[in-house]
PDB file of C-alpha atoms in Angstrom:
ATOM      1  CA  UNK A   7     -43.659 -13.912   4.168  1.00 53.00           C
ATOM      2  CA  UNK A   8     -45.499 -12.622   1.319  1.00 54.00           C
ATOM      3  CA  UNK A   9     -48.605 -10.530   1.509  1.00 58.00           C
ATOM      4  CA  UNK A  10     -51.870 -11.699  -0.340  1.00 57.00           C
ATOM      5  CA  UNK A  11     -51.457  -8.903  -2.900  1.00 56.00           C
ATOM      6  CA  UNK A  12     -47.731 -10.118  -3.675  1.00 59.00           C
ATOM      7  CA  UNK A  13     -48.754 -13.811  -3.868  1.00 56.00           C
ATOM      8  CA  UNK A  14     -51.521 -12.817  -6.312  1.00 53.00           C
ATOM      9  CA  UNK A  15     -49.081 -10.734  -8.302  1.00 55.00           C
ATOM     10  CA  UNK A  16     -46.597 -13.507  -8.532  1.00 59.00           C
ATOM     11  CA  UNK A  17     -49.213 -16.198  -9.476  1.00 59.00           C
ATOM     12  CA  UNK A  18     -50.429 -13.721 -12.206  1.00 59.00           C
ATOM     13  CA  UNK A  19     -46.851 -13.424 -13.423  1.00 62.00           C
ATOM     14  CA  UNK A  20     -46.498  -9.677 -12.538  1.00 57.00           C
ATOM     15  CA  UNK A  21     -43.087  -8.436 -11.383  1.00 61.00           C
ATOM     16  CA  UNK A  22     -42.945  -5.375  -9.260  1.00 58.00           C
ATOM     17  CA  UNK A  23     -41.105  -2.480 -11.210  1.00 62.00           C
ATOM     18  CA  UNK A  24     -37.592  -1.878 -10.207  1.00 61.00           C
ATOM     19  CA  UNK A  25     -36.722   1.636  -9.132  1.00 63.00           C
ATOM     20  CA  UNK A  26     -34.226   3.283 -11.353  1.00 66.00           C
ATOM     21  CA  UNK A  27     -32.652   4.970  -8.316  1.00 68.00           C
ATOM     22  CA  UNK A  28     -32.204   1.814  -6.470  1.00 59.00           C
ATOM     23  CA  UNK A  29     -30.535   0.224  -9.475  1.00 65.00           C
ATOM     24  CA  UNK A  30     -28.133   3.072  -9.776  1.00 68.00           C
ATOM     25  CA  UNK A  31     -27.242   2.885  -6.156  1.00 62.00           C
ATOM     26  CA  UNK A  32     -26.707  -0.851  -6.270  1.00 60.00           C
ATOM     27  CA  UNK A  33     -24.279  -0.416  -9.220  1.00 60.00           C
ATOM     28  CA  UNK A  34     -22.343   2.485  -7.626  1.00 62.00           C
ATOM     29  CA  UNK A  35     -22.069   0.229  -4.394  1.00 59.00           C
ATOM     30  CA  UNK A  36     -20.738  -2.794  -6.573  1.00 56.00           C
ATOM     31  CA  UNK A  37     -18.275  -0.414  -8.238  1.00 54.00           C
ATOM     32  CA  UNK A  38     -16.876   0.964  -4.971  1.00 57.00           C
ATOM     33  CA  UNK A  39     -16.668  -2.619  -3.654  1.00 53.00           C
ATOM     34  CA  UNK A  40     -14.462  -3.568  -6.655  1.00 50.00           C
ATOM     35  CA  UNK A  41     -12.186  -0.569  -6.432  1.00 52.00           C
ATOM     36  CA  UNK A  42     -11.727  -1.091  -2.705  1.00 49.00           C
ATOM     37  CA  UNK A  43     -10.666  -4.691  -3.276  1.00 46.00           C
ATOM     38  CA  UNK A  44      -8.395  -4.245  -6.450  1.00 44.00           C
ATOM     39  CA  UNK A  45      -5.282  -3.354  -4.379  1.00 47.00           C
ATOM     40  CA  UNK A  46      -5.660  -6.462  -2.229  1.00 45.00           C
ATOM     41  CA  UNK A  47      -5.945  -8.664  -5.266  1.00 45.00           C
ATOM     42  CA  UNK A  48      -2.880  -6.953  -6.831  1.00 48.00           C
ATOM     43  CA  UNK A  49      -0.572  -8.113  -4.023  1.00 51.00           C
ATOM     44  CA  UNK A  50       0.649 -11.823  -4.317  1.00 57.00           C
ATOM     45  CA  UNK A  51       1.458 -14.033  -1.672  1.00 74.00           C
ATOM     46  CA  UNK A  52       4.907 -15.418  -1.249  1.00 74.00           C
ATOM     47  CA  UNK A  53       3.872 -19.015  -2.477  1.00 77.00           C
ATOM     48  CA  UNK A  54       2.399 -17.548  -5.728  1.00 83.00           C
ATOM     49  CA  UNK A  55       5.730 -16.522  -7.111  1.00 88.00           C
ATOM     50  CA  UNK A  56       8.504 -18.154  -4.936  1.00 90.00           C
ATOM     51  CA  UNK A  57       9.280 -21.743  -3.855  1.00 92.00           C
ATOM     52  CA  UNK A  58      10.232 -22.351   0.036  1.00 88.00           C
ATOM     53  CA  UNK A  59      11.863 -25.483  -1.486  1.00 91.00           C
ATOM     54  CA  UNK A  60      14.541 -23.668  -3.398  1.00 94.00           C
ATOM     55  CA  UNK A  61      16.541 -21.690  -0.775  1.00 94.00           C
ATOM     56  CA  UNK A  62      19.314 -19.413  -2.008  1.00 95.00           C
ATOM     57  CA  UNK A  63      22.467 -18.075  -0.487  1.00 96.00           C
ATOM     58  CA  UNK A  64      23.849 -15.289  -2.600  1.00 97.00           C
ATOM     59  CA  UNK A  65      27.032 -13.352  -1.911  1.00 97.00           C
ATOM     60  CA  UNK A  66      28.006 -10.453  -3.902  1.00 97.00           C
ATOM     61  CA  UNK A  67      27.901  -6.750  -4.494  1.00 97.00           C
ATOM     62  CA  UNK A  68      25.112  -4.459  -4.785  1.00 97.00           C
ATOM     63  CA  UNK A  69      24.427  -2.985  -8.161  1.00 97.00           C
ATOM     64  CA  UNK A  70      21.074  -1.054  -7.494  1.00 96.00           C
ATOM     65  CA  UNK A  71      18.632  -0.559  -4.645  1.00 94.00           C
ATOM     66  CA  UNK A  72      15.169   0.278  -5.649  1.00 94.00           C
ATOM     67  CA  UNK A  73      13.126   1.933  -2.736  1.00 92.00           C
ATOM     68  CA  UNK A  74       9.669   1.526  -4.466  1.00 90.00           C
ATOM     69  CA  UNK A  75       6.186   0.240  -3.282  1.00 89.00           C
ATOM     70  CA  UNK A  76       4.984  -2.375  -2.519  1.00 88.00           C
ATOM     71  CA  UNK A  77       8.362  -4.068  -2.381  1.00 90.00           C
ATOM     72  CA  UNK A  78      11.977  -2.683  -2.388  1.00 93.00           C
ATOM     73  CA  UNK A  79      14.343  -4.647  -4.637  1.00 95.00           C
ATOM     74  CA  UNK A  80      18.115  -5.168  -4.167  1.00 96.00           C
ATOM     75  CA  UNK A  81      20.005  -6.056  -7.252  1.00 98.00           C
ATOM     76  CA  UNK A  82      23.171  -7.950  -6.751  1.00 98.00           C
ATOM     77  CA  UNK A  83      25.993  -9.181  -8.687  1.00 98.00           C
ATOM     78  CA  UNK A  84      26.947 -12.743  -7.696  1.00 98.00           C
ATOM     79  CA  UNK A  85      30.285 -14.396  -8.853  1.00 96.00           C
ATOM     80  CA  UNK A  86      29.550 -17.959 -10.076  1.00 94.00           C
ATOM     81  CA  UNK A  87      32.286 -20.746  -9.586  1.00 93.00           C
ATOM     82  CA  UNK A  88      33.322 -20.560 -13.155  1.00 96.00           C
ATOM     83  CA  UNK A  89      34.051 -16.867 -12.810  1.00 94.00           C
ATOM     84  CA  UNK A  90      31.036 -15.433 -14.669  1.00 97.00           C
ATOM     85  CA  UNK A  91      28.836 -12.928 -12.848  1.00 97.00           C
ATOM     86  CA  UNK A  92      24.942 -13.346 -12.433  1.00 97.00           C
ATOM     87  CA  UNK A  93      22.720 -10.356 -11.397  1.00 98.00           C
ATOM     88  CA  UNK A  94      20.105 -11.353  -9.165  1.00 98.00           C
ATOM     89  CA  UNK A  95      16.863  -9.225  -8.090  1.00 97.00           C
ATOM     90  CA  UNK A  96      15.979 -10.010  -4.594  1.00 96.00           C
ATOM     91  CA  UNK A  97      12.469  -8.813  -3.334  1.00 94.00           C
ATOM     92  CA  UNK A  98      12.341  -7.306   0.184  1.00 93.00           C
ATOM     93  CA  UNK A  99       9.690  -5.653   2.262  1.00 90.00           C
ATOM     94  CA  UNK A 100       8.139  -2.384   1.650  1.00 90.00           C
ATOM     95  CA  UNK A 101      10.499   0.893   1.956  1.00 92.00           C
ATOM     96  CA  UNK A 102       8.707   1.400   5.242  1.00 91.00           C
ATOM     97  CA  UNK A 103       9.350  -1.964   6.567  1.00 89.00           C
ATOM     98  CA  UNK A 104      12.986  -1.824   5.449  1.00 91.00           C
ATOM     99  CA  UNK A 105      13.559   1.616   7.375  1.00 91.00           C
ATOM    100  CA  UNK A 106      11.904   0.262  10.466  1.00 89.00           C
ATOM    101  CA  UNK A 107      14.099  -2.922  10.519  1.00 87.00           C
ATOM    102  CA  UNK A 108      17.285  -0.800  10.385  1.00 87.00           C
ATOM    103  CA  UNK A 109      18.118  -0.019   6.910  1.00 89.00           C
ATOM    104  CA  UNK A 110      18.915   3.411   5.685  1.00 86.00           C
ATOM    105  CA  UNK A 111      19.096   4.656   1.892  1.00 82.00           C
ATOM    106  CA  UNK A 112      23.164   4.856   2.628  1.00 86.00           C
ATOM    107  CA  UNK A 113      23.145   1.152   3.949  1.00 85.00           C
ATOM    108  CA  UNK A 114      22.550  -0.513   0.536  1.00 88.00           C
ATOM    109  CA  UNK A 115      24.696   1.722  -1.834  1.00 93.00           C
ATOM    110  CA  UNK A 116      26.111   0.500  -5.054  1.00 96.00           C
ATOM    111  CA  UNK A 117      29.243  -1.648  -4.169  1.00 96.00           C
ATOM    112  CA  UNK A 118      28.160  -2.785  -0.705  1.00 95.00           C
ATOM    113  CA  UNK A 119      29.419  -6.190  -0.275  1.00 96.00           C
ATOM    114  CA  UNK A 120      26.661  -8.628   1.370  1.00 95.00           C
ATOM    115  CA  UNK A 121      25.234 -12.061   1.765  1.00 97.00           C
ATOM    116  CA  UNK A 122      21.456 -12.456   0.967  1.00 96.00           C
ATOM    117  CA  UNK A 123      19.449 -15.648   2.326  1.00 94.00           C
ATOM    118  CA  UNK A 124      16.120 -16.116   0.528  1.00 93.00           C
ATOM    119  CA  UNK A 125      14.112 -18.327  -2.021  1.00 94.00           C
ATOM    120  CA  UNK A 126      14.358 -18.507  -5.654  1.00 95.00           C
ATOM    121  CA  UNK A 127      11.334 -17.672  -8.017  1.00 95.00           C
ATOM    122  CA  UNK A 128       9.297 -20.656  -8.947  1.00 94.00           C
ATOM    123  CA  UNK A 129       9.965 -20.185 -12.567  1.00 94.00           C
ATOM    124  CA  UNK A 130      13.828 -20.501 -12.137  1.00 93.00           C
ATOM    125  CA  UNK A 131      14.817 -17.020 -13.113  1.00 96.00           C
ATOM    126  CA  UNK A 132      17.271 -15.040 -11.170  1.00 97.00           C
ATOM    127  CA  UNK A 133      14.810 -13.736  -8.914  1.00 96.00           C
ATOM    128  CA  UNK A 134      14.436 -14.447  -5.026  1.00 95.00           C
ATOM    129  CA  UNK A 135      12.409 -13.354  -2.226  1.00 93.00           C
ATOM    130  CA  UNK A 136      15.034 -11.993   0.537  1.00 93.00           C
ATOM    131  CA  UNK A 137      14.923 -13.464   4.115  1.00 92.00           C
ATOM    132  CA  UNK A 138      17.903 -11.762   5.481  1.00 93.00           C
ATOM    133  CA  UNK A 139      20.780  -9.730   4.559  1.00 94.00           C
ATOM    134  CA  UNK A 140      24.277  -9.981   6.255  1.00 95.00           C
ATOM    135  CA  UNK A 141      26.787  -7.108   5.824  1.00 94.00           C
ATOM    136  CA  UNK A 142      30.669  -7.762   5.644  1.00 94.00           C
ATOM    137  CA  UNK A 143      30.885  -6.624   9.172  1.00 94.00           C
ATOM    138  CA  UNK A 144      28.599  -9.303  10.456  1.00 94.00           C
ATOM    139  CA  UNK A 145      25.513  -7.157  10.989  1.00 93.00           C
ATOM    140  CA  UNK A 146      22.329  -9.089   9.815  1.00 92.00           C
ATOM    141  CA  UNK A 147      19.125  -7.543   9.249  1.00 91.00           C
ATOM    142  CA  UNK A 148      15.747  -9.191   8.275  1.00 90.00           C
ATOM    143  CA  UNK A 149      14.588  -8.134   4.694  1.00 88.00           C
ATOM    144  CA  UNK A 150      11.360 -10.119   3.920  1.00 74.00           C
ATOM    145  CA  UNK A 151       8.036  -8.994   3.853  1.00 62.00           C
ATOM    146  CA  UNK A 152       6.085 -12.135   2.944  1.00 63.00           C
ATOM    147  CA  UNK A 153       8.288 -15.203   3.385  1.00 59.00           C
ATOM    148  CA  UNK A 154       8.233 -18.091   5.650  1.00 60.00           C
ATOM    149  CA  UNK A 155      11.142 -16.843   7.793  1.00 60.00           C
ATOM    150  CA  UNK A 156       9.489 -13.963   9.271  1.00 53.00           C
ATOM    151  CA  UNK A 157      10.465 -13.843  12.822  1.00 50.00           C
ATOM    152  CA  UNK A 158       7.746 -14.395  15.293  1.00 51.00           C
ATOM    153  CA  UNK A 159       7.884 -10.942  16.919  1.00 53.00           C
ATOM    154  CA  UNK A 160       7.284  -9.383  13.562  1.00 48.00           C
ATOM    155  CA  UNK A 161       4.379 -11.390  12.435  1.00 45.00           C
TER     156      UNK A 161
END
């Protein structure tokens, strides 16, 4: 509710002066809010990049393993039916997630044979979001961080 003086000032077209300090505080608060939200905006959802309707089953040999944030990446050479080889990049969870799920820096060395289940990128490139990795000895580990196959006990 406005006071009588505020009503008179509004009718007369007089606006109260803004405090320069209040304006600066407001601008600083807005800037901090944007900075706080920026990392969340930078991270994408599974649906933004990968297609749950394009499952892939890749069997091949590790050519590189990137333990970087926010996602680890397995690079794998897959032999095609015609004998050619295609290199795939498979997005996994963060290094911390991978270590908690049983991976070590030595479990994905160059030359390791494995099978990866996952989902291909929407743009059709040789990129996938990994769901699980099965090693030659039968050991199976979940690698995903954001795909629909996340086990219920890890959600």
